[in-house]
mmCIF file of C-alpha atoms in Angstrom:
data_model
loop_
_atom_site.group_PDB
_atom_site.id
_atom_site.type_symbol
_atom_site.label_atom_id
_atom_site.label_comp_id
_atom_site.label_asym_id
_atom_site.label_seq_id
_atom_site.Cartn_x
_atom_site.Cartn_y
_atom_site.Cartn_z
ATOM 1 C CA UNK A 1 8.444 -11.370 1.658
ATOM 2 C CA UNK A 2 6.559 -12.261 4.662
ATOM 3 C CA UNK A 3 4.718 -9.928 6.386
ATOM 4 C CA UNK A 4 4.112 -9.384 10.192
ATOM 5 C CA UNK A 5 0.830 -7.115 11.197
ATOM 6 C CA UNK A 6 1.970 -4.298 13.401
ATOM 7 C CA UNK A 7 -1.901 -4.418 14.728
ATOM 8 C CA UNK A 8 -5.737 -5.309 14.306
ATOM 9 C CA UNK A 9 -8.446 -3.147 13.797
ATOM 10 C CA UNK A 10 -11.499 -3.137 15.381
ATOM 11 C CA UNK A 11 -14.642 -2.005 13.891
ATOM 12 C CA UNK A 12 -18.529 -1.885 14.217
ATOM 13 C CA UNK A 13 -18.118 -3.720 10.126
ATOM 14 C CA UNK A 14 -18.314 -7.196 10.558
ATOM 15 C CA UNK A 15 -19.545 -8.492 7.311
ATOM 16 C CA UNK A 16 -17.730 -7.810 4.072
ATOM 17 C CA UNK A 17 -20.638 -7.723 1.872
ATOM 18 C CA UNK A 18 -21.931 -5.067 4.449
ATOM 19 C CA UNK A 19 -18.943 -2.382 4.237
ATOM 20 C CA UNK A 20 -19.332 0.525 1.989
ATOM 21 C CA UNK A 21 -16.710 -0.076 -1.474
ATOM 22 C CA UNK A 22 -14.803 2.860 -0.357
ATOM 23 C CA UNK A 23 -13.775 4.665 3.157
ATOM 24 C CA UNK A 24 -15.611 7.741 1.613
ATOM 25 C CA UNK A 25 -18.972 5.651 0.669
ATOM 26 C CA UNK A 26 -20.234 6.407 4.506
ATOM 27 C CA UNK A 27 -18.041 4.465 6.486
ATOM 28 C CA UNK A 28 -17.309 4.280 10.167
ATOM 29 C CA UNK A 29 -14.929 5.093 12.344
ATOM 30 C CA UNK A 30 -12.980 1.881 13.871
ATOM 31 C CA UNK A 31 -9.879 1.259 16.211
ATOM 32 C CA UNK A 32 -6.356 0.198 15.663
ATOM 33 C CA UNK A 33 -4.824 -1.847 18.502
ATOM 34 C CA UNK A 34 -0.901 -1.216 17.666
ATOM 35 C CA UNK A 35 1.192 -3.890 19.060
ATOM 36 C CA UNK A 36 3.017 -3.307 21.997
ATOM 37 C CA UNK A 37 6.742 -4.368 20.047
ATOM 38 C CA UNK A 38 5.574 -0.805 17.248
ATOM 39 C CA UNK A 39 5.374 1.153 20.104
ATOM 40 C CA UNK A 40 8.214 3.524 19.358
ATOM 41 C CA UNK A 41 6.553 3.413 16.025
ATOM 42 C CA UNK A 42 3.844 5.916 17.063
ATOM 43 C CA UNK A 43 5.848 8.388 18.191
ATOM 44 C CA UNK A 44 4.692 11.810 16.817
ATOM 45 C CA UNK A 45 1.270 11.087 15.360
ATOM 46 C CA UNK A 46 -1.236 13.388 16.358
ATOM 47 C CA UNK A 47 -5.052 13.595 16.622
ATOM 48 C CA UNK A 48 -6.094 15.513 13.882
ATOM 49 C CA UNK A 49 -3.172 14.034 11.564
ATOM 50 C CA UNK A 50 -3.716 12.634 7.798
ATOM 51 C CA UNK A 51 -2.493 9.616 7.533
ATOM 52 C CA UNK A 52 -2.544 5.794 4.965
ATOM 53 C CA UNK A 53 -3.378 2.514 7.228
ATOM 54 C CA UNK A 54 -2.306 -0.385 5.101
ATOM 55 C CA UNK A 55 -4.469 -3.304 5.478
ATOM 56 C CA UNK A 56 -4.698 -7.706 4.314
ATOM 57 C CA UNK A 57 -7.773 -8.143 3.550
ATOM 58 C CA UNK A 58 -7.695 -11.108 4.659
ATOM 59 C CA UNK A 59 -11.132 -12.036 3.127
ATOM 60 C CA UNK A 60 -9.984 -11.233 -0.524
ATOM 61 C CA UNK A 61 -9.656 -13.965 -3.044
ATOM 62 C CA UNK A 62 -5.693 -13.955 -4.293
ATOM 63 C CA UNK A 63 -6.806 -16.128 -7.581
ATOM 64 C CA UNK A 64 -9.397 -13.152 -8.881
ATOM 65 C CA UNK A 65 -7.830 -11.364 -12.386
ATOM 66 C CA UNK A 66 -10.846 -9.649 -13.403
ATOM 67 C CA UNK A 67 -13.760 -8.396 -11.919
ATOM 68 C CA UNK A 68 -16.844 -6.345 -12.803
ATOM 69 C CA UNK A 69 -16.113 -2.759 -11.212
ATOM 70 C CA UNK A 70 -17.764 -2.359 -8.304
ATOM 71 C CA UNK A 71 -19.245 -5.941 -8.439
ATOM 72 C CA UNK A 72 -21.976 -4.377 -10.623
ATOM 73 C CA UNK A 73 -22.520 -6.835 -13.675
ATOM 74 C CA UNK A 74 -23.466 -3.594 -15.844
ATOM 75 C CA UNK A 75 -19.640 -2.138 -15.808
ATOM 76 C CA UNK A 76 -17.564 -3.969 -18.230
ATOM 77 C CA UNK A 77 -14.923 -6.664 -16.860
ATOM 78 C CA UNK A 78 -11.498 -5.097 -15.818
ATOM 79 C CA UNK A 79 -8.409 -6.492 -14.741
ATOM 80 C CA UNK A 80 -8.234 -6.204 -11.207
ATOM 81 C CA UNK A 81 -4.996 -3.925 -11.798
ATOM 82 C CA UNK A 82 -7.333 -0.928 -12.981
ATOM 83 C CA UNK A 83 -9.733 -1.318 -10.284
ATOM 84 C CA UNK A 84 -10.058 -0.836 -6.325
ATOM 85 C CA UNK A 85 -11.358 -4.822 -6.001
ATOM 86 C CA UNK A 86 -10.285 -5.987 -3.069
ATOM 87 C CA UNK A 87 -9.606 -9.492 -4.888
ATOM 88 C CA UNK A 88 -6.241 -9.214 -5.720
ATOM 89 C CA UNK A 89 -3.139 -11.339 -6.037
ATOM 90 C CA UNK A 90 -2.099 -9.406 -2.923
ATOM 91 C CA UNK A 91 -4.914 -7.735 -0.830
ATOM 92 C CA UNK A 92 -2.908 -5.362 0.081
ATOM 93 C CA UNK A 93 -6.036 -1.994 1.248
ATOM 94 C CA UNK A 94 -4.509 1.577 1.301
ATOM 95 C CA UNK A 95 -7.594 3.565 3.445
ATOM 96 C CA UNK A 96 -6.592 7.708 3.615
ATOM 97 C CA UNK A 97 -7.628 8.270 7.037
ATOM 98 C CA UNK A 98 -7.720 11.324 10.399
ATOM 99 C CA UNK A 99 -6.618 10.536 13.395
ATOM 100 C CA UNK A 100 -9.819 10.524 15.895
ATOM 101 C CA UNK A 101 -8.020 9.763 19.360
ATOM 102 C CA UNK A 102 -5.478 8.057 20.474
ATOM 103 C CA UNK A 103 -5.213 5.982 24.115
ATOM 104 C CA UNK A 104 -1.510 4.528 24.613
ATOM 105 C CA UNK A 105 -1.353 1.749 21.592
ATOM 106 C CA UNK A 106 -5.272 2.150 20.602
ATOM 107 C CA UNK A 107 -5.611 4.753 18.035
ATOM 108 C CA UNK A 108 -8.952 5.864 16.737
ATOM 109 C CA UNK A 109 -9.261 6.178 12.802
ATOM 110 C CA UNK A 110 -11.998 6.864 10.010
ATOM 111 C CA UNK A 111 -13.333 6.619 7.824
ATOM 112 C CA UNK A 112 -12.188 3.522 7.439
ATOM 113 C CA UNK A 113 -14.410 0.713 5.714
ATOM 114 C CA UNK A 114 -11.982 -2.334 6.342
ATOM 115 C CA UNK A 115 -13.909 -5.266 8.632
ATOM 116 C CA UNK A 116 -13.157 -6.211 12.193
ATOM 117 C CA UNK A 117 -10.456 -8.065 12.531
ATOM 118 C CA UNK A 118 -8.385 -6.979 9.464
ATOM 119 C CA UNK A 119 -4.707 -7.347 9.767
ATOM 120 C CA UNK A 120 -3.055 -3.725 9.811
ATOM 121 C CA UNK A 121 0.149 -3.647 8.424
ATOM 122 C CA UNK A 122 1.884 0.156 8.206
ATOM 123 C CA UNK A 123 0.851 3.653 9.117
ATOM 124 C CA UNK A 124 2.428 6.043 6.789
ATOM 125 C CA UNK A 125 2.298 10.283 6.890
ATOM 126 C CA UNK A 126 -0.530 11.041 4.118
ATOM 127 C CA UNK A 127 1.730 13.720 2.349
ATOM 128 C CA UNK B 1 0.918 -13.436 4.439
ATOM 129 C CA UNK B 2 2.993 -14.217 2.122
ATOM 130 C CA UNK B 3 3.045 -11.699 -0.932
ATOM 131 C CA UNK B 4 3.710 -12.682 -4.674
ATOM 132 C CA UNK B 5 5.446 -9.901 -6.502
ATOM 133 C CA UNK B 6 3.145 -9.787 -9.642
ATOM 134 C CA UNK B 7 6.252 -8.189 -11.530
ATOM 135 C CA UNK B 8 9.397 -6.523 -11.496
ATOM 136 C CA UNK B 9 10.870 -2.419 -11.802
ATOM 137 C CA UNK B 10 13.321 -1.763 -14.349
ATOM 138 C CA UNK B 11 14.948 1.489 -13.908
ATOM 139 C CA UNK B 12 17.941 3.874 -15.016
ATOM 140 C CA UNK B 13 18.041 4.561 -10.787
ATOM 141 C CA UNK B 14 20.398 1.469 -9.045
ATOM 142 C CA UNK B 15 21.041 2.891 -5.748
ATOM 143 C CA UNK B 16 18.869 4.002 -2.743
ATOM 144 C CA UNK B 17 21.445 6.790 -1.996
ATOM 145 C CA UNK B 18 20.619 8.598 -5.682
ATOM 146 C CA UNK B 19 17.082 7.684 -5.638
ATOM 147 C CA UNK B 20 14.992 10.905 -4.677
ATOM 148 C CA UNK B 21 12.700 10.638 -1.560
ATOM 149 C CA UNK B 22 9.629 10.990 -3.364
ATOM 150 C CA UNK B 23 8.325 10.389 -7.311
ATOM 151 C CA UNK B 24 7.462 13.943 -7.646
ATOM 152 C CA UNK B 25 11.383 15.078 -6.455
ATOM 153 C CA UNK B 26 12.585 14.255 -9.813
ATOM 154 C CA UNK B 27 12.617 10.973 -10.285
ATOM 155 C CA UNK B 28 12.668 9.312 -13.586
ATOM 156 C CA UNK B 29 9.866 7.412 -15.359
ATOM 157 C CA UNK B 30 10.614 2.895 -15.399
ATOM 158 C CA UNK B 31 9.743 0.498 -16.810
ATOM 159 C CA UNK B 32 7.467 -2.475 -15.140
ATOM 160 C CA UNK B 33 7.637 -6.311 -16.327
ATOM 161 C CA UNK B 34 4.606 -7.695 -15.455
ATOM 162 C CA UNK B 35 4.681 -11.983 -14.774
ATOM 163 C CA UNK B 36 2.868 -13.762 -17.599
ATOM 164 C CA UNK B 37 0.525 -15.272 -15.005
ATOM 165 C CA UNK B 38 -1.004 -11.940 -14.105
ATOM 166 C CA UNK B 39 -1.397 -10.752 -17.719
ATOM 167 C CA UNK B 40 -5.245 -11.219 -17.363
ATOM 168 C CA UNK B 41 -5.180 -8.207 -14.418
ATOM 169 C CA UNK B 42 -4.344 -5.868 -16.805
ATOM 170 C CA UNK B 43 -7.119 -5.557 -18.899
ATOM 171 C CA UNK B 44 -8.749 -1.999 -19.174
ATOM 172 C CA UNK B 45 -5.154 -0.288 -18.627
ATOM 173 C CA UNK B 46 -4.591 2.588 -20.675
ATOM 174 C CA UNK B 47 -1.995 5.052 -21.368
ATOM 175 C CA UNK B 48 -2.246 8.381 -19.245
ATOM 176 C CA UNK B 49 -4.537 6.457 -16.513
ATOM 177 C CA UNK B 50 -3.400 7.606 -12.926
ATOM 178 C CA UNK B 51 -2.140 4.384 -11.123
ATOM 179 C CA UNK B 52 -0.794 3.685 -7.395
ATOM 180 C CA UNK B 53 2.118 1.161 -7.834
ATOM 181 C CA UNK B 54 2.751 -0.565 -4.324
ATOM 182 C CA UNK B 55 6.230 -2.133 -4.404
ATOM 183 C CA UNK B 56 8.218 -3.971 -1.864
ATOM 184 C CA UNK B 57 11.488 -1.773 -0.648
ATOM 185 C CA UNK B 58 13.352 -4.767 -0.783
ATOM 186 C CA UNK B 59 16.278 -3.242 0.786
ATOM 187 C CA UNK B 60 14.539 -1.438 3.731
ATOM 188 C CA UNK B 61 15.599 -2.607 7.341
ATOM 189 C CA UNK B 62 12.711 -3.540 9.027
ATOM 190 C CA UNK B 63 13.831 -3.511 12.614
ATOM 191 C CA UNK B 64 13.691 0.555 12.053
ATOM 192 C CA UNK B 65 11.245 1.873 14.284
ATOM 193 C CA UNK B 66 12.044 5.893 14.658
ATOM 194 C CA UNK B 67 14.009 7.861 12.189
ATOM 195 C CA UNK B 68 14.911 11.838 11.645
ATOM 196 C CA UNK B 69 12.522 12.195 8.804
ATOM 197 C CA UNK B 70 14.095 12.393 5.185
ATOM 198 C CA UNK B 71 17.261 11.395 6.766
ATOM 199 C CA UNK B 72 17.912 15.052 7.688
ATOM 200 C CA UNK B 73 20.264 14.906 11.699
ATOM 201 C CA UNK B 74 18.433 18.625 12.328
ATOM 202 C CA UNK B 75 14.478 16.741 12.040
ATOM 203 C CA UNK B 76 13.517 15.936 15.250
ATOM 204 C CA UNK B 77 13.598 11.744 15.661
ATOM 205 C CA UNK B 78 9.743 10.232 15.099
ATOM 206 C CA UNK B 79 8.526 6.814 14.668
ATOM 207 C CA UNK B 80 8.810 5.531 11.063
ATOM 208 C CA UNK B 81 4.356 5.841 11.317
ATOM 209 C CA UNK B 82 4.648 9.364 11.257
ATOM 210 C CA UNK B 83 6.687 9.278 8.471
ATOM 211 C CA UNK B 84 7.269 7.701 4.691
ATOM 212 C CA UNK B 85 10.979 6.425 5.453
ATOM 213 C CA UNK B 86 11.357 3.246 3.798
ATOM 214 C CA UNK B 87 12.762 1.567 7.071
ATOM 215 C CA UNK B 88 9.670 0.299 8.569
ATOM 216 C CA UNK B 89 8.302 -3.012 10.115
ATOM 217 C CA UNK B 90 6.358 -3.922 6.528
ATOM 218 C CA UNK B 91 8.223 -1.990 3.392
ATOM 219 C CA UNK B 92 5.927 -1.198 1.403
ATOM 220 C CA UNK B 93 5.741 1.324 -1.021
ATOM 221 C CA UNK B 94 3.048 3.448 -2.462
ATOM 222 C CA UNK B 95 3.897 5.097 -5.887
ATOM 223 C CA UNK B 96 1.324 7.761 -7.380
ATOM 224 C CA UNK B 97 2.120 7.187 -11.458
ATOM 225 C CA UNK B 98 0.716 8.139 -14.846
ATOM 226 C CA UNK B 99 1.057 5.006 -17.402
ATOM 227 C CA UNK B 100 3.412 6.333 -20.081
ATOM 228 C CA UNK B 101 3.114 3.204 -22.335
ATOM 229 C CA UNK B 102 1.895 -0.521 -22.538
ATOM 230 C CA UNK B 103 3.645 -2.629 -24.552
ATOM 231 C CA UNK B 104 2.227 -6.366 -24.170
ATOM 232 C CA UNK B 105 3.848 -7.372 -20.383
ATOM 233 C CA UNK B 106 5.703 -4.097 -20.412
ATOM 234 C CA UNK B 107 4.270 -1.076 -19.302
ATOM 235 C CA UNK B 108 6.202 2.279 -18.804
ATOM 236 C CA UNK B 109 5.465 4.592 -15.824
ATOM 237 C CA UNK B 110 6.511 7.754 -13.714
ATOM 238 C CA UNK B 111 7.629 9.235 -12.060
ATOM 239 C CA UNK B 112 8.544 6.845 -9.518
ATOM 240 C CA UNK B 113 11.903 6.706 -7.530
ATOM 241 C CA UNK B 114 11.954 3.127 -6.081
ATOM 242 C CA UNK B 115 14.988 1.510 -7.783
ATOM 243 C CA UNK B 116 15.792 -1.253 -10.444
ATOM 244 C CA UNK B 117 15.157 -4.036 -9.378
ATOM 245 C CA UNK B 118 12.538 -3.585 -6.791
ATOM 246 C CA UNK B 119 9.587 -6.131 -6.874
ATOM 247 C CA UNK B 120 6.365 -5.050 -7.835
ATOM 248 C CA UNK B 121 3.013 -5.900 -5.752
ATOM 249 C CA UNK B 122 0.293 -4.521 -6.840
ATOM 250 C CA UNK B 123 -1.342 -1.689 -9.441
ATOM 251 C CA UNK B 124 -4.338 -0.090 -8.377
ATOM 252 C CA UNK B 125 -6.281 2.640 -10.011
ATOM 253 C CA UNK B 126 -5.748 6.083 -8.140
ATOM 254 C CA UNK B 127 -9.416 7.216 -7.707
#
């Protein structure tokens, strides 16, 4: 079960502790740079379309079980399973997102609140 | 990237060619067996809570890059991003549930129509 990133993203978010908890929470807009072997992957997506971009957060701790919500010491610990944490035994971000623009294998997306340089691993139809 | 299945689907569905395309075509409610090392994640998990249960399609082919959506000759052919085919570079699946019941390691959710067997990555609550 190894995974292979089918592109980066690239966004204005640099800092983890500076992106918003949710896509929603006033985040930006960002770019995905598809590789060029996904290519025929693209084929039909639109501007305008609905779609999932599955991330690595590749700045998540895989040892973290439970959390506080929200990283706010006033909600009571949870297991990571019924929260959004991003430390996870697999960091695996699902971001609902709309198609901005798209330039060849660049593809604008948002909101998305994922960091620059976050693996990207699928695109799926938000249906 | 390497993932760690954090536990494992057991369900009356064996084959990908009976399993419906999506949870909410009829599929049946399974049964998840959660590894005794992630026990800790679970904590706060109740029955009736909306989950997303990402799996890994363990037998997707990963060298698919366009397919006629739900397998259907008369769908015009589009790259597996446009779509939710299980043939795609990173096989992941995304799986809206309701917990049915929790018993210790055990916990019993649907609908979902991956098949028995499939490893299990991740819970996350669906919020």
């Amino acid at each position: 079960m190894n995974l292979r990133p089918v592109g980066i993203l690239r966004s204005s978010l640099t800092d983890r502790k500076d992106a918003p908890r949710q896509g929603a929470e006033g985040a930006p807009d960002a770019w995905i740079e598809i590789e060029a072997w996904a290519r025929d992957a693209l084929l039909g997506i639109a501007v305008g379309d609905a779609l999932l971009v599955l991330t690595w957060l590749h700045e998540a701790d895989r040892r973290t079980l439970r959390v506080h919500p929200r990283n706010l010491p006033e909600n009571e610990i949870a297991g990571v399973f019924a929260t959004r944490s991003p430390d996870r035994p697999n960091p695996i971000g699902i971001h609902p997102v709309t198609v901005r623009a798209i330039e060849g294998l660049r593809m604008q997306v948002g909101p998305i609140e994922a960091i620059d340089g976050t693996p990207v691993l699928d695109l799926k139809a938000d249906c």
